[in-house]
Amino acid sequence: MANIRLAQSFHPVLSQFEVILRNNLNLVLSSYFMDPDWIINQKTGFMNDPTLVASRFFLKRCVQDAENSLRRRSLSVSSGKIIAEQMFGFWIAFFVPHHYALIDGQPMQIFPHKPRTEDRASLHRKLEAIKNYRNRMNHCEPLCFNENAINSHYALYIRSILYDLITWMDPALVPYFQRIDNIPGKAAQVMRV
């Protein structure tokens, strides 16, 4: 039960973080490509670059899968719908070196308030840690255990990473996240079990 309570507390913060990350990356890439439909049109552009053969053209396949999914559901294909269909891993992939280089490091622009010590690699590690925690949460894996002992420290660490990234994107968003965040209370409750 402790695991479920902790997962519940993370859902609002994580889901809103994903939306903000996605929307910010979309804005930066729309501007970079000077194309609001970049996600469709770049399937034959940078997403098709021969250097991406080792990644099996991950981004391009994600876009094609989204298009196919929309068609199967008899929905029209639009950039907005394809963007909304993308998983968290799609957006994080823009911080992987081979994608990042092809788009001239544009993803870094979504973090205008980051410390100078943070670079592509450190941001990617943080985003991957969030993604891995989110995946563990969604697959009902242990979130608040250290072997047999109940421990919420890692959950609070992930929360701190989320707040760092939110602050580095836009410090004005922090109060919004604080209003929907009950992670510390649930983590404290879990520790009292």
Coordinates of C-alpha atoms in Angstrom, one line a residue, residues 60-161:
K60 CA 11.4 8.6 -37.1
R61 CA 9.9 5.2 -36.0
C62 CA 8.1 6.9 -33.1
V63 CA 6.5 9.4 -35.4
Q64 CA 5.5 6.7 -37.9
D65 CA 4.1 4.6 -35.1
A66 CA 2.0 7.6 -33.9
E67 CA 0.8 8.2 -37.4
N68 CA -0.2 4.5 -37.8
S69 CA -1.9 4.5 -34.4
L70 CA -4.0 7.6 -35.4
R71 CA -5.0 6.1 -38.7
R72 CA -6.0 2.8 -37.1
R73 CA -8.3 4.8 -34.8
S74 CA -9.7 6.6 -37.9
L75 CA -8.3 9.9 -36.6
S76 CA -6.7 12.6 -38.8
V77 CA -2.9 12.9 -38.7
S78 CA -1.7 16.3 -37.5
S79 CA 1.4 17.6 -35.9
G80 CA -0.5 18.3 -32.7
K81 CA -1.8 14.8 -32.4
I82 CA 1.6 13.2 -33.2
I83 CA 3.2 15.4 -30.6
A84 CA 0.6 14.4 -28.0
E85 CA 1.1 10.7 -28.9
Q86 CA 4.8 10.7 -28.1
M87 CA 6.1 9.0 -25.0
F88 CA 8.5 10.6 -22.5
G89 CA 11.4 8.6 -24.0
F90 CA 10.9 10.3 -27.4
W91 CA 11.5 13.8 -25.9
I92 CA 14.4 12.7 -23.8
A93 CA 16.0 11.2 -26.9
F94 CA 16.7 14.8 -28.1
F95 CA 19.4 14.9 -25.4
V96 CA 21.1 11.8 -26.7
P97 CA 24.4 12.8 -28.5
H98 CA 23.5 11.6 -32.0
H99 CA 20.2 13.5 -32.1
Y100 CA 21.4 16.5 -30.1
A101 CA 24.3 17.1 -32.6
L102 CA 22.0 16.9 -35.6
I103 CA 19.8 19.7 -34.3
D104 CA 22.7 21.9 -33.2
G105 CA 22.1 21.5 -29.5
Q106 CA 18.8 23.2 -29.6
P107 CA 17.2 21.3 -26.7
M108 CA 19.5 23.1 -24.3
Q109 CA 17.5 26.3 -25.0
I110 CA 14.6 24.9 -22.9
F111 CA 16.7 25.3 -19.8
P112 CA 17.6 29.0 -19.9
H113 CA 18.0 29.2 -16.1
K114 CA 20.3 26.2 -15.7
P115 CA 23.6 26.5 -13.9
R116 CA 26.7 26.6 -16.1
T117 CA 27.8 23.3 -14.6
E118 CA 24.9 21.6 -16.3
D119 CA 25.5 20.3 -19.8
R120 CA 23.8 18.0 -22.2
A121 CA 25.1 14.8 -20.5
S122 CA 24.1 15.9 -17.0
L123 CA 20.6 16.9 -18.2
H124 CA 20.2 13.7 -20.0
R125 CA 21.2 11.7 -16.9
K126 CA 18.6 13.6 -14.9
L127 CA 15.8 13.1 -17.5
E128 CA 16.7 9.4 -17.7
A129 CA 16.5 9.0 -13.9
I130 CA 13.0 10.6 -14.0
K131 CA 12.0 8.3 -16.9
N132 CA 13.3 5.2 -15.1
Y133 CA 11.5 6.1 -11.9
R134 CA 8.3 6.9 -13.8
N135 CA 8.6 3.5 -15.6
R136 CA 9.1 1.7 -12.2
M137 CA 6.1 3.5 -10.9
N138 CA 3.9 2.6 -13.8
H139 CA 4.9 -1.0 -13.6
C140 CA 4.2 -1.2 -9.9
E141 CA 7.8 -1.9 -9.0
P142 CA 9.1 -1.0 -5.5
L143 CA 9.6 2.8 -5.1
C144 CA 10.0 3.1 -1.4
F145 CA 12.1 0.2 -0.4
N146 CA 15.8 -0.4 0.2
E147 CA 16.0 -4.1 0.4
N148 CA 13.5 -5.0 3.1
A149 CA 13.4 -1.5 4.7
I150 CA 11.0 1.2 3.8
N151 CA 12.9 4.2 2.5
S152 CA 11.6 7.2 0.6
H153 CA 15.0 8.9 0.0
Y154 CA 15.2 8.0 -3.7
A155 CA 11.7 9.2 -4.3
L156 CA 12.6 12.6 -2.7
Y157 CA 15.8 12.7 -4.8
I158 CA 13.7 12.2 -8.0
R159 CA 11.4 15.0 -6.7
S160 CA 14.4 17.3 -6.2
I161 CA 15.6 16.6 -9.8

